Amino acid sequence: LLIDWINTTLREEHIVVKSLEEDLYDGLVLHHLLENLGSLKLDVDKIALTEKKQRQKLSVILEAVSKCLQLEEKQLKWSVESILAKDLLSTLHLLVAIAKHFEPSLALPPNVQVETITIENTSRGLKTANAVEYITENKEKLEAQSKGDAFDELFSRAPDKLDAVKEVFLQFVNQHVGKLGLNVKDIESQFADGVILLLLTGQLEGYFLNLRDFFLTPASTTEMV
């Protein structure tokens, strides 16, 4: 979809992209794409032949993208080095961000995700970590955020029923921690130090918590945390 979009956008420029990794790393296509989509006039050479020139060109282009999309550095999922290194994931993130900004009607499929494997060389050997990374928006997550949950609805629409709900929760909590000889009367104050929450979780999941693993009567905020 992204390749077709780029080629359609740059048809009059006689530019044809066949591979996102091989055709975008030097900044030439990105330069033409941004000038065409956003009428941005970038002060860079049309063609950068050396790696130094390509790095300089990408730096100007990506800075222009950040300003245009109003993104802070910590929000960026790409960098000059990653694009220059033909990193496909970074290139996809960059193109999706540009497409969403300049072509919001482009039918990007939601929930496109990849599993990433990070390999780190440590003193004990290679350490690997797996993670799922979304390239396009997580539709379910967005819908959940936009709708809010049942408690948001309760607080905003039926605050008068809050006490009844709290009473139901108190009964539920005491039904389980009562087996330990405990009695909860106030959710806010008695849950604040984490002890009741830990014991309740143990009761619900059917396991015993070693009392040496936490403070049964925490005396400070640090012990509560």
mmCIF file of C-alpha atoms in Angstrom:
data_model
loop_
_atom_site.group_PDB
_atom_site.id
_atom_site.type_symbol
_atom_site.label_atom_id
_atom_site.label_comp_id
_atom_site.label_asym_id
_atom_site.label_seq_id
_atom_site.Cartn_x
_atom_site.Cartn_y
_atom_site.Cartn_z
ATOM 1 C CA LEU A 1 0.000 0.000 0.000
ATOM 2 C CA LEU A 2 2.779 2.438 0.935
ATOM 3 C CA ILE A 3 4.788 1.657 -2.198
ATOM 4 C CA ASP A 4 1.714 2.173 -4.410
ATOM 5 C CA TRP A 5 0.954 5.429 -2.584
ATOM 6 C CA ILE A 6 4.497 6.754 -3.089
ATOM 7 C CA ASN A 7 4.579 5.752 -6.756
ATOM 8 C CA THR A 8 1.160 7.330 -7.424
ATOM 9 C CA THR A 9 2.214 10.530 -5.653
ATOM 10 C CA LEU A 10 5.514 10.757 -7.551
ATOM 11 C CA ARG A 11 4.294 9.519 -10.936
ATOM 12 C CA GLU A 12 4.869 12.889 -12.621
ATOM 13 C CA GLU A 13 8.405 12.959 -11.200
ATOM 14 C CA HIS A 14 9.101 9.641 -12.986
ATOM 15 C CA ILE A 15 10.188 8.067 -9.695
ATOM 16 C CA VAL A 16 9.402 4.384 -9.160
ATOM 17 C CA VAL A 17 9.926 2.726 -5.774
ATOM 18 C CA LYS A 18 10.308 -1.043 -5.692
ATOM 19 C CA SER A 19 11.768 -1.595 -2.210
ATOM 20 C CA LEU A 20 11.236 0.550 0.892
ATOM 21 C CA GLU A 21 14.586 -0.517 2.356
ATOM 22 C CA GLU A 22 16.668 0.029 -0.786
ATOM 23 C CA ASP A 23 14.960 3.085 -2.309
ATOM 24 C CA LEU A 24 14.365 5.387 0.676
ATOM 25 C CA TYR A 25 17.557 5.275 2.726
ATOM 26 C CA ASP A 26 19.436 8.029 0.837
ATOM 27 C CA GLY A 27 16.707 10.666 1.215
ATOM 28 C CA LEU A 28 16.020 11.239 -2.502
ATOM 29 C CA VAL A 29 12.503 9.769 -2.524
ATOM 30 C CA LEU A 30 11.645 11.252 0.885
ATOM 31 C CA HIS A 31 12.770 14.662 -0.390
ATOM 32 C CA HIS A 32 10.485 14.493 -3.452
ATOM 33 C CA LEU A 33 7.614 13.030 -1.400
ATOM 34 C CA LEU A 34 7.653 15.844 1.177
ATOM 35 C CA GLU A 35 7.971 18.558 -1.461
ATOM 36 C CA ASN A 36 5.072 17.046 -3.364
ATOM 37 C CA LEU A 37 2.780 16.396 -0.375
ATOM 38 C CA GLY A 38 3.510 19.381 1.825
ATOM 39 C CA SER A 39 4.933 21.871 -0.652
ATOM 40 C CA LEU A 40 8.014 21.911 1.588
ATOM 41 C CA LYS A 41 11.091 23.530 0.089
ATOM 42 C CA LEU A 42 14.040 21.820 1.711
ATOM 43 C CA ASP A 43 17.499 23.325 1.481
ATOM 44 C CA VAL A 44 19.282 20.119 0.421
ATOM 45 C CA ASP A 45 20.889 18.753 -2.722
ATOM 46 C CA LYS A 46 18.584 16.776 -5.011
ATOM 47 C CA ILE A 47 21.080 13.932 -5.206
ATOM 48 C CA ALA A 48 23.473 13.016 -2.377
ATOM 49 C CA LEU A 49 26.136 10.594 -3.558
ATOM 50 C CA THR A 50 28.349 10.186 -0.483
ATOM 51 C CA GLU A 51 27.272 8.763 2.882
ATOM 52 C CA LYS A 52 28.182 12.062 4.566
ATOM 53 C CA LYS A 53 25.922 14.011 2.176
ATOM 54 C CA GLN A 54 23.131 11.440 2.610
ATOM 55 C CA ARG A 55 23.365 11.746 6.394
ATOM 56 C CA GLN A 56 23.201 15.561 6.169
ATOM 57 C CA LYS A 57 20.250 15.369 3.779
ATOM 58 C CA LEU A 58 18.327 12.920 5.976
ATOM 59 C CA SER A 59 18.995 15.116 9.000
ATOM 60 C CA VAL A 60 17.344 18.117 7.297
ATOM 61 C CA ILE A 61 14.442 16.004 5.988
ATOM 62 C CA LEU A 62 13.673 14.316 9.323
ATOM 63 C CA GLU A 63 13.912 17.611 11.193
ATOM 64 C CA ALA A 64 11.364 19.070 8.757
ATOM 65 C CA VAL A 65 9.088 16.043 9.345
ATOM 66 C CA SER A 66 9.308 16.484 13.137
ATOM 67 C CA LYS A 67 8.407 20.175 12.885
ATOM 68 C CA CYS A 68 5.610 19.564 10.411
ATOM 69 C CA LEU A 69 4.072 16.736 12.450
ATOM 70 C CA GLN A 70 4.808 18.593 15.727
ATOM 71 C CA LEU A 71 6.606 15.596 17.201
ATOM 72 C CA GLU A 72 9.059 15.711 20.085
ATOM 73 C CA GLU A 73 12.275 13.722 19.931
ATOM 74 C CA LYS A 74 11.043 11.132 22.448
ATOM 75 C CA GLN A 75 8.027 10.400 20.198
ATOM 76 C CA LEU A 76 10.143 9.544 17.156
ATOM 77 C CA LYS A 77 10.342 5.888 16.147
ATOM 78 C CA TRP A 78 13.031 6.551 13.567
ATOM 79 C CA SER A 79 16.374 8.310 13.307
ATOM 80 C CA VAL A 80 18.884 9.414 10.675
ATOM 81 C CA GLU A 81 21.052 6.401 11.463
ATOM 82 C CA SER A 82 18.220 3.839 11.341
ATOM 83 C CA ILE A 83 16.880 5.123 7.985
ATOM 84 C CA LEU A 84 20.404 5.275 6.577
ATOM 85 C CA ALA A 85 20.977 1.702 7.781
ATOM 86 C CA LYS A 86 17.905 0.590 5.733
ATOM 87 C CA ASP A 87 15.993 -0.407 8.872
ATOM 88 C CA LEU A 88 12.566 -1.457 7.567
ATOM 89 C CA LEU A 89 10.700 -0.944 10.858
ATOM 90 C CA SER A 90 11.949 2.659 11.205
ATOM 91 C CA THR A 91 11.152 3.348 7.546
ATOM 92 C CA LEU A 92 7.596 2.009 7.980
ATOM 93 C CA HIS A 93 7.013 4.110 11.101
ATOM 94 C CA LEU A 94 8.241 7.219 9.256
ATOM 95 C CA LEU A 95 6.094 6.616 6.164
ATOM 96 C CA VAL A 96 2.968 5.845 8.207
ATOM 97 C CA ALA A 97 3.455 9.078 10.173
ATOM 98 C CA ILE A 98 3.881 11.098 6.946
ATOM 99 C CA ALA A 99 0.881 9.397 5.323
ATOM 100 C CA LYS A 100 -1.384 9.981 8.343
ATOM 101 C CA HIS A 101 -0.442 13.665 8.383
ATOM 102 C CA PHE A 102 -0.549 14.531 4.686
ATOM 103 C CA GLU A 103 -2.949 11.857 3.392
ATOM 104 C CA PRO A 104 -5.396 11.096 6.240
ATOM 105 C CA SER A 105 -7.806 9.518 3.732
ATOM 106 C CA LEU A 106 -5.243 6.832 2.822
ATOM 107 C CA ALA A 107 -6.805 3.516 3.874
ATOM 108 C CA LEU A 108 -4.038 2.223 6.127
ATOM 109 C CA PRO A 109 -5.130 -1.100 7.648
ATOM 110 C CA PRO A 110 -5.307 -0.947 11.465
ATOM 111 C CA ASN A 111 -3.576 -3.325 13.883
ATOM 112 C CA VAL A 112 -0.541 -4.012 11.682
ATOM 113 C CA GLN A 113 2.017 -5.403 14.088
ATOM 114 C CA VAL A 114 5.362 -7.155 14.054
ATOM 115 C CA GLU A 115 7.209 -9.142 16.667
ATOM 116 C CA THR A 116 10.592 -7.629 17.374
ATOM 117 C CA ILE A 117 13.536 -9.409 18.950
ATOM 118 C CA THR A 118 16.125 -7.254 20.722
ATOM 119 C CA ILE A 119 19.516 -8.892 21.226
ATOM 120 C CA GLU A 120 21.892 -7.388 23.785
ATOM 121 C CA ASN A 121 25.476 -8.475 24.377
ATOM 122 C CA THR A 122 26.044 -8.617 28.133
ATOM 123 C CA SER A 123 28.859 -9.877 30.340
ATOM 124 C CA ARG A 124 26.882 -13.096 30.820
ATOM 125 C CA GLY A 125 26.328 -13.622 27.101
ATOM 126 C CA LEU A 126 23.563 -12.716 24.688
ATOM 127 C CA LYS A 127 20.296 -11.491 26.209
ATOM 128 C CA THR A 128 17.160 -11.518 24.039
ATOM 129 C CA ALA A 129 13.813 -9.815 24.569
ATOM 130 C CA ASN A 130 10.659 -10.229 22.477
ATOM 131 C CA ALA A 131 8.044 -7.514 22.035
ATOM 132 C CA VAL A 132 5.090 -6.756 19.775
ATOM 133 C CA GLU A 133 5.272 -3.397 18.021
ATOM 134 C CA TYR A 134 2.349 -1.744 16.259
ATOM 135 C CA ILE A 135 3.077 -0.073 12.915
ATOM 136 C CA THR A 136 -0.471 1.203 12.445
ATOM 137 C CA GLU A 137 -2.942 2.122 15.170
ATOM 138 C CA ASN A 138 -4.225 -0.508 17.571
ATOM 139 C CA LYS A 139 -7.939 -0.151 16.791
ATOM 140 C CA GLU A 140 -9.176 -2.028 19.865
ATOM 141 C CA LYS A 141 -7.009 0.097 22.152
ATOM 142 C CA LEU A 142 -8.203 3.318 20.520
ATOM 143 C CA GLU A 143 -11.833 2.265 20.789
ATOM 144 C CA ALA A 144 -11.373 1.363 24.441
ATOM 145 C CA GLN A 145 -9.763 4.742 25.125
ATOM 146 C CA SER A 146 -12.496 6.618 23.307
ATOM 147 C CA LYS A 147 -15.307 4.738 24.990
ATOM 148 C CA GLY A 148 -13.839 4.691 28.485
ATOM 149 C CA ASP A 149 -14.776 1.923 30.895
ATOM 150 C CA ALA A 150 -17.768 1.186 33.088
ATOM 151 C CA PHE A 151 -16.289 3.055 36.052
ATOM 152 C CA ASP A 152 -15.754 6.215 33.969
ATOM 153 C CA GLU A 153 -19.421 5.987 33.050
ATOM 154 C CA LEU A 154 -20.374 5.465 36.688
ATOM 155 C CA PHE A 155 -18.415 8.496 37.924
ATOM 156 C CA SER A 156 -19.694 10.793 35.191
ATOM 157 C CA ARG A 157 -23.301 9.656 34.772
ATOM 158 C CA ALA A 158 -24.413 8.031 38.009
ATOM 159 C CA PRO A 159 -22.347 9.292 40.945
ATOM 160 C CA ASP A 160 -25.353 8.642 43.211
ATOM 161 C CA LYS A 161 -24.885 4.881 42.659
ATOM 162 C CA LEU A 162 -21.212 4.940 43.650
ATOM 163 C CA ASP A 163 -21.857 4.092 47.307
ATOM 164 C CA ALA A 164 -23.953 1.061 46.299
ATOM 165 C CA VAL A 165 -21.129 -0.188 44.058
ATOM 166 C CA LYS A 166 -18.561 0.342 46.851
ATOM 167 C CA GLU A 167 -20.775 -1.683 49.189
ATOM 168 C CA VAL A 168 -20.833 -4.579 46.714
ATOM 169 C CA PHE A 169 -17.023 -4.463 46.480
ATOM 170 C CA LEU A 170 -16.688 -4.396 50.268
ATOM 171 C CA GLN A 171 -18.814 -7.532 50.527
ATOM 172 C CA PHE A 172 -16.701 -9.195 47.819
ATOM 173 C CA VAL A 173 -13.406 -8.269 49.537
ATOM 174 C CA ASN A 174 -14.561 -9.371 53.001
ATOM 175 C CA GLN A 175 -15.923 -12.645 51.637
ATOM 176 C CA HIS A 176 -12.332 -13.557 50.716
ATOM 177 C CA VAL A 177 -10.051 -11.826 53.249
ATOM 178 C CA GLY A 178 -12.514 -12.757 56.026
ATOM 179 C CA LYS A 179 -11.027 -16.253 55.779
ATOM 180 C CA LEU A 180 -7.798 -14.715 57.093
ATOM 181 C CA GLY A 181 -9.606 -13.073 60.004
ATOM 182 C CA LEU A 182 -9.583 -9.627 58.356
ATOM 183 C CA ASN A 183 -12.406 -7.146 57.938
ATOM 184 C CA VAL A 184 -12.363 -4.190 55.535
ATOM 185 C CA LYS A 185 -14.628 -1.239 56.305
ATOM 186 C CA ASP A 186 -13.114 1.490 54.126
ATOM 187 C CA ILE A 187 -11.740 0.755 50.647
ATOM 188 C CA GLU A 188 -9.756 3.983 50.232
ATOM 189 C CA SER A 189 -7.840 3.932 53.514
ATOM 190 C CA GLN A 190 -7.419 0.182 53.995
ATOM 191 C CA PHE A 191 -6.204 -0.484 50.455
ATOM 192 C CA ALA A 192 -3.710 2.400 50.490
ATOM 193 C CA ASP A 193 -0.738 0.452 51.911
ATOM 194 C CA GLY A 194 -1.092 -2.527 49.540
ATOM 195 C CA VAL A 195 -1.352 -5.225 52.243
ATOM 196 C CA ILE A 196 -5.053 -6.046 51.802
ATOM 197 C CA LEU A 197 -4.588 -6.004 48.021
ATOM 198 C CA LEU A 198 -1.741 -8.536 48.238
ATOM 199 C CA LEU A 199 -3.662 -10.820 50.590
ATOM 200 C CA LEU A 200 -6.827 -10.562 48.481
ATOM 201 C CA THR A 201 -4.878 -11.491 45.333
ATOM 202 C CA GLY A 202 -3.396 -14.491 47.133
ATOM 203 C CA GLN A 203 -6.846 -15.644 48.228
ATOM 204 C CA LEU A 204 -8.349 -15.217 44.761
ATOM 205 C CA GLU A 205 -5.505 -17.014 42.988
ATOM 206 C CA GLY A 206 -5.132 -19.695 45.654
ATOM 207 C CA TYR A 207 -1.535 -19.195 46.734
ATOM 208 C CA PHE A 208 0.240 -18.345 49.984
ATOM 209 C CA LEU A 209 2.276 -15.177 50.169
ATOM 210 C CA ASN A 210 5.460 -15.509 52.167
ATOM 211 C CA LEU A 211 5.194 -12.857 54.876
ATOM 212 C CA ARG A 212 8.927 -12.150 54.523
ATOM 213 C CA ASP A 213 8.357 -10.929 50.963
ATOM 214 C CA PHE A 214 6.457 -7.813 52.027
ATOM 215 C CA PHE A 215 5.755 -5.603 55.036
ATOM 216 C CA LEU A 216 2.640 -6.809 56.849
ATOM 217 C CA THR A 217 2.452 -3.530 58.795
ATOM 218 C CA PRO A 218 4.278 -0.971 56.617
ATOM 219 C CA ALA A 219 5.469 2.061 58.556
ATOM 220 C CA SER A 220 6.606 4.285 55.677
ATOM 221 C CA THR A 221 5.676 5.195 52.107
ATOM 222 C CA THR A 222 8.711 3.245 50.851
ATOM 223 C CA GLU A 223 7.500 0.090 52.596
ATOM 224 C CA MET A 224 4.010 0.606 51.161
ATOM 225 C CA VAL A 225 5.409 0.979 47.644
#
